[in-house]
Short mmCIF file of C-alpha atoms in Angstrom, two decimals:
data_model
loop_
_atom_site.label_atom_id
_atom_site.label_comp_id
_atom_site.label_asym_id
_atom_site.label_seq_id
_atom_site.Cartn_x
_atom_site.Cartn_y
_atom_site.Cartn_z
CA UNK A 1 0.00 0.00 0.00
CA UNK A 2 1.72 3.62 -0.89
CA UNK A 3 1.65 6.39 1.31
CA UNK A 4 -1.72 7.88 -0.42
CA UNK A 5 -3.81 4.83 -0.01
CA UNK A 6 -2.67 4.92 3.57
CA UNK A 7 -3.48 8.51 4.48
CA UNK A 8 -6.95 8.11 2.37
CA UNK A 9 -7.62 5.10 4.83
CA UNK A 10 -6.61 6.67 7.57
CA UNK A 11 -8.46 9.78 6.68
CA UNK A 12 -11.87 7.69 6.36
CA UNK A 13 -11.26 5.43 9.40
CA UNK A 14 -10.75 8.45 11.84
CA UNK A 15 -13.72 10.55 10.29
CA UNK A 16 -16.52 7.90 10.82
CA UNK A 17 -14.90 7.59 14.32
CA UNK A 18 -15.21 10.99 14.60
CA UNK A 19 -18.82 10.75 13.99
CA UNK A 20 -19.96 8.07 16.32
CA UNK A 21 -21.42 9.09 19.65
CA UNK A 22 -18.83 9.67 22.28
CA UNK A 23 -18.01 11.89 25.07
CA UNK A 24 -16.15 13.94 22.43
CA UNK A 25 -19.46 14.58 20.54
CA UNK A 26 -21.32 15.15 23.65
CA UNK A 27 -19.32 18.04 25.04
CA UNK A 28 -19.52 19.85 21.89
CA UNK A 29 -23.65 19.07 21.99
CA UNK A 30 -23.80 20.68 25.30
CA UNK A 31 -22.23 23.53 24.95
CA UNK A 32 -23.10 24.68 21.48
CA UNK A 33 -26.15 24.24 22.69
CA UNK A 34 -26.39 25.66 25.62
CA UNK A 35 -23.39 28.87 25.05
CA UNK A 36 -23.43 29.19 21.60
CA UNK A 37 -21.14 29.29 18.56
CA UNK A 38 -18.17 30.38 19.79
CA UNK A 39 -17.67 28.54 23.08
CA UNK A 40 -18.34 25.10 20.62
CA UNK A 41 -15.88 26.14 17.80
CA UNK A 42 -13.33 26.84 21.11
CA UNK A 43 -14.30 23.14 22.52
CA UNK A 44 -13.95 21.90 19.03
CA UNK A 45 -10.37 23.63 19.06
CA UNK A 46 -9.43 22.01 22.08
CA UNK A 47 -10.67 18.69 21.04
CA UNK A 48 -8.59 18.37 17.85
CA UNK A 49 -5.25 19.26 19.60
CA UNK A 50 -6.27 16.81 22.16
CA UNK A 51 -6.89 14.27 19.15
CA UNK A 52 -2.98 15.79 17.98
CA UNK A 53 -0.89 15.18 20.76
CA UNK A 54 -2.66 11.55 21.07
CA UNK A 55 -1.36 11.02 17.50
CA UNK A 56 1.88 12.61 18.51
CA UNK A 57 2.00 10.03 21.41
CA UNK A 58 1.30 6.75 18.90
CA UNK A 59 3.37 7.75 16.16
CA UNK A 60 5.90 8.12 18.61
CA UNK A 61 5.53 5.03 20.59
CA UNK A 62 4.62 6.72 23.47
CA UNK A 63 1.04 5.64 23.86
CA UNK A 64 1.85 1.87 23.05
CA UNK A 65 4.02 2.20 26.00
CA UNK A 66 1.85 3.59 28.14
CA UNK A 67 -0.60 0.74 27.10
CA UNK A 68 1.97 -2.07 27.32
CA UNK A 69 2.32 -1.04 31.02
CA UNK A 70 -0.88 -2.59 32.76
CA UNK A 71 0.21 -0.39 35.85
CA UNK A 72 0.49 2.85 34.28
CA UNK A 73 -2.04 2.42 32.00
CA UNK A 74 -4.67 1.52 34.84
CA UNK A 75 -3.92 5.12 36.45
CA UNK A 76 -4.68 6.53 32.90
CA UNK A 77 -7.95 4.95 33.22
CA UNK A 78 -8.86 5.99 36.90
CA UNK A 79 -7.72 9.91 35.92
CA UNK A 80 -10.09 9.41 32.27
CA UNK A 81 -12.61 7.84 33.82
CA UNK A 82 -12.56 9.99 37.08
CA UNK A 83 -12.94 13.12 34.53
CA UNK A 84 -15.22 12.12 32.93
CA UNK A 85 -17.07 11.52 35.90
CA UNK A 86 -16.93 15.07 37.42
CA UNK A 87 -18.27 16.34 34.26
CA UNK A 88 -21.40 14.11 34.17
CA UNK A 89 -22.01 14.51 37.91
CA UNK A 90 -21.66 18.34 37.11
CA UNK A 91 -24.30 18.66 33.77
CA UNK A 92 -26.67 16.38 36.10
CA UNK A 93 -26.34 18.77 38.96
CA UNK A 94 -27.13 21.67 36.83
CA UNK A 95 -29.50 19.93 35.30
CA UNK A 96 -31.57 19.13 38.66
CA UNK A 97 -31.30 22.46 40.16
CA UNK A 98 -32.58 23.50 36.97
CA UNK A 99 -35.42 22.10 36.61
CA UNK A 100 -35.77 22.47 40.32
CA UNK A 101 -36.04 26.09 40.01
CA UNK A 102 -37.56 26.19 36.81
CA UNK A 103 -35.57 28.61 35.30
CA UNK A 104 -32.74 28.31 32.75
CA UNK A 105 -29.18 29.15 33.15
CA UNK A 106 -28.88 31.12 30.11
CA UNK A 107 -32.06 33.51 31.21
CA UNK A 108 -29.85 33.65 34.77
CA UNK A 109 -26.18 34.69 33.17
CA UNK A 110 -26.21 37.12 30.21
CA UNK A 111 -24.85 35.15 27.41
CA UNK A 112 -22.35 37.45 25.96
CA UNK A 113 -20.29 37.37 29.33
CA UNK A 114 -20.30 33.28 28.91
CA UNK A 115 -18.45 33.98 25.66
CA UNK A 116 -16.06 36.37 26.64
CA UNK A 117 -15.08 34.89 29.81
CA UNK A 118 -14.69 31.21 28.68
CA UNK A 119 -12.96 30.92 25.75
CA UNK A 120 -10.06 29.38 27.94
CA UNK A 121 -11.87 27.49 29.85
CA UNK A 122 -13.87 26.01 26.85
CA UNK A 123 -10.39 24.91 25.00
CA UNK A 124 -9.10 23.59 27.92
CA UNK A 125 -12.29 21.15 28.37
CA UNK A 126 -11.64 19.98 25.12
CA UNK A 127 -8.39 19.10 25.44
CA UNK A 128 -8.54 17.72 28.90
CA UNK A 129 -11.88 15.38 27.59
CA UNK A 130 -9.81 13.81 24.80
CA UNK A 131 -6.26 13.49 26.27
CA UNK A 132 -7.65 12.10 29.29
CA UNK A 133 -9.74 9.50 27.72
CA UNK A 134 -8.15 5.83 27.59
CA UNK A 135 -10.41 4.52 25.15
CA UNK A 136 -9.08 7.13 22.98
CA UNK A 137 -5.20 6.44 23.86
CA UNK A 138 -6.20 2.61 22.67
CA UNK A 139 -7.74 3.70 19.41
CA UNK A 140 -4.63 5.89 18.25
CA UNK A 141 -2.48 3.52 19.22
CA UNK A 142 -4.30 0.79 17.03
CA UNK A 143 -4.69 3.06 14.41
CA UNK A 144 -0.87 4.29 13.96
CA UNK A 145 0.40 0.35 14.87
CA UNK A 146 -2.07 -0.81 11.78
CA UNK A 147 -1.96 2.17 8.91
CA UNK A 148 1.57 4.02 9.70
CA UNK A 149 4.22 1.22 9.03
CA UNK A 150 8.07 2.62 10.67
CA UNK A 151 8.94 3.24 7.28
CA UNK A 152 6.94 5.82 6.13
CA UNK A 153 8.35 9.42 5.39
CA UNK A 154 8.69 12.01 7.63
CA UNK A 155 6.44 14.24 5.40
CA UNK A 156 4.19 11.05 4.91
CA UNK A 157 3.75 10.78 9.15
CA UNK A 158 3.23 14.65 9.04
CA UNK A 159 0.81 14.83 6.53
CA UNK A 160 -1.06 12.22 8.60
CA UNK A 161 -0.47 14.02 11.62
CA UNK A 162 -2.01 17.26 9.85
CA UNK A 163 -5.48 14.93 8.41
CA UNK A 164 -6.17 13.98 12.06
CA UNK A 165 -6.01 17.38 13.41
CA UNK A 166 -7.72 19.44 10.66
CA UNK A 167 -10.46 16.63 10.25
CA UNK A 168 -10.93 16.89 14.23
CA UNK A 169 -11.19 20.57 13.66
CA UNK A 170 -13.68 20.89 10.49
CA UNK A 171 -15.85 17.96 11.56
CA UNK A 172 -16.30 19.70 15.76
CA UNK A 173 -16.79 23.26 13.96
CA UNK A 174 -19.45 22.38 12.15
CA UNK A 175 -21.25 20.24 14.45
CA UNK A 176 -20.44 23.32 16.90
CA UNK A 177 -22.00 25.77 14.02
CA UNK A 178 -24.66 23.95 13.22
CA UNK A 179 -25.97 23.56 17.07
CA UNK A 180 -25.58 27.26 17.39
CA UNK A 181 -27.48 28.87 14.57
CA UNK A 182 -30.32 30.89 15.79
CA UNK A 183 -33.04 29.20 13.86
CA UNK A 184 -31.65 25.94 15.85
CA UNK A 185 -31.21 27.80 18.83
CA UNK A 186 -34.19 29.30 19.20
CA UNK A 187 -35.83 25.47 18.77
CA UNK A 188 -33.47 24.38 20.88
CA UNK A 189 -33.52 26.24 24.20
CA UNK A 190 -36.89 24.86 26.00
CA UNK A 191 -34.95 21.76 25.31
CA UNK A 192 -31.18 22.97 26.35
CA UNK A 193 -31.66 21.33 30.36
CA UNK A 194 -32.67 17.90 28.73
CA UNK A 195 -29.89 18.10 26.66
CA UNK A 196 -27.67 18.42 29.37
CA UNK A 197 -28.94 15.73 31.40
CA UNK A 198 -28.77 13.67 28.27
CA UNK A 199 -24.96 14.56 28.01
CA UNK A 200 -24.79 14.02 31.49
CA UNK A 201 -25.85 10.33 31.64
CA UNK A 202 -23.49 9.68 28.53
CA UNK A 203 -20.35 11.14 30.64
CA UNK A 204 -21.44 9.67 33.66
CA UNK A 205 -22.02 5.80 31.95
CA UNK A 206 -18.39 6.26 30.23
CA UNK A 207 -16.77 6.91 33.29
CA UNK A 208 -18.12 4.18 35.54
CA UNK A 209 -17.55 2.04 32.73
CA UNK A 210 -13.99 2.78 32.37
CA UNK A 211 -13.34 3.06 36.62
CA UNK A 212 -14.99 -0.25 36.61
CA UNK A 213 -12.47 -1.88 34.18
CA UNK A 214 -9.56 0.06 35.25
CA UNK A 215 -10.63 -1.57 39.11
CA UNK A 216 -11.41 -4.83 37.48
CA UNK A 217 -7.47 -5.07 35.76
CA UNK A 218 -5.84 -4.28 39.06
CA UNK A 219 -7.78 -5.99 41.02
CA UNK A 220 -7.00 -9.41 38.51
CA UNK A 221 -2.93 -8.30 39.22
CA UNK A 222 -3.17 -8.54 42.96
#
């Protein structure tokens, strides 16, 4: 296979991964959603670098490493899966007190100060939702051990590093841009605290799924 056929298949694996339901596609749900545009093309952006440096990590060997070490690669779990637990014990608190009190967060904070004051903190859930998810670490790593051989070209690894990231990019964006347009929004907003809770459940389910198997492995070493 030449380098073309392999960056076309790689290209096509990692974009109908990209599209499959996943706590990466729910964070960008809930807060296009529920902030708009801009805070979902800056989760988007921190997203795709997290999807990078995972590359990075696999092309590198790092990652198979990682996952060749049951020890180390349990604590990668337990930090994911912990993560990914605060989050989904956080959208289902705000959910509750929501609909507790009946009122919606966005008629409580003015929505412009949401998007100037979070762009950071918008990237940096990205990022930290991706890099910190082990079931993500294991698909990177099976994707660069099967498609990249060791003797592909620098510019060859680069390119691929570059299809990852931009597809990552383009394919959050738009999901962010089409959540957020006001047509959408407008439909959208009675049903913003379901939405949530929906996104909620998923990160909550992920995470006791992977602290579960993460206990499970060590538990099996002792």
């Amino acid at each position: 296979m030449n380098e073309i056929s392999i960056l076309v298949t790689l290209a096509t694996i990692h974009f109908i991964a990209l599209m499959s339901p996943g706590p990466d596609f729910a964070l960008v749900v809930q807060n296009a959603t529920r902030y708009g545009r801009q805070t979902g093309v800056y989760i988007a952006l921190g997203l795709s670098f997290g999807i990078l440096l995972h590359s990075l990590l696999s092309l590198t060997g790092v990652s198979y490493l990682v996952h060749q070490q049951p020890t180390l690669f349990a604590l990668v779990q337990i930090a994911g899966g912990s993560y990914l637990l605060y989050l989904g014990f956080g959208a289902l608190k705000g959910t509750w007190q929501t609909l507790r009190s009946k009122s919606e967060v966005s008629e409580e904070i003015p929505h412009s100060s949401l998007l100037l004051n979070n762009k950071r903190q918008a990237f940096s859930r990205g990022f930290a939702t991706n890099i910190l998810n082990p079931k993500a670490l294991v698909f990177f790593v099976s994707l660069m051990s099967t498609l990249v051989p060791a003797s592909m070209s620098v510019t060859g690894k680069g390119i691929a590093l570059f299809i990852l990231w931009s597809l990552s990019l383009a394919w959050f964006s738009f999901l962010a841009w089409a959540l957020s347009t006001q047509r959408l929004q407008n439909k959208l907003k009675s049903f913003a605290v379901y939405i949530d809770g929906l996104c909620g459940i998923i990160f909550t389910v992920i995470g006791v799924s992977i602290l579960w198997q993460s206990v499970i492995a060590l538990l099996i070493r002792i």
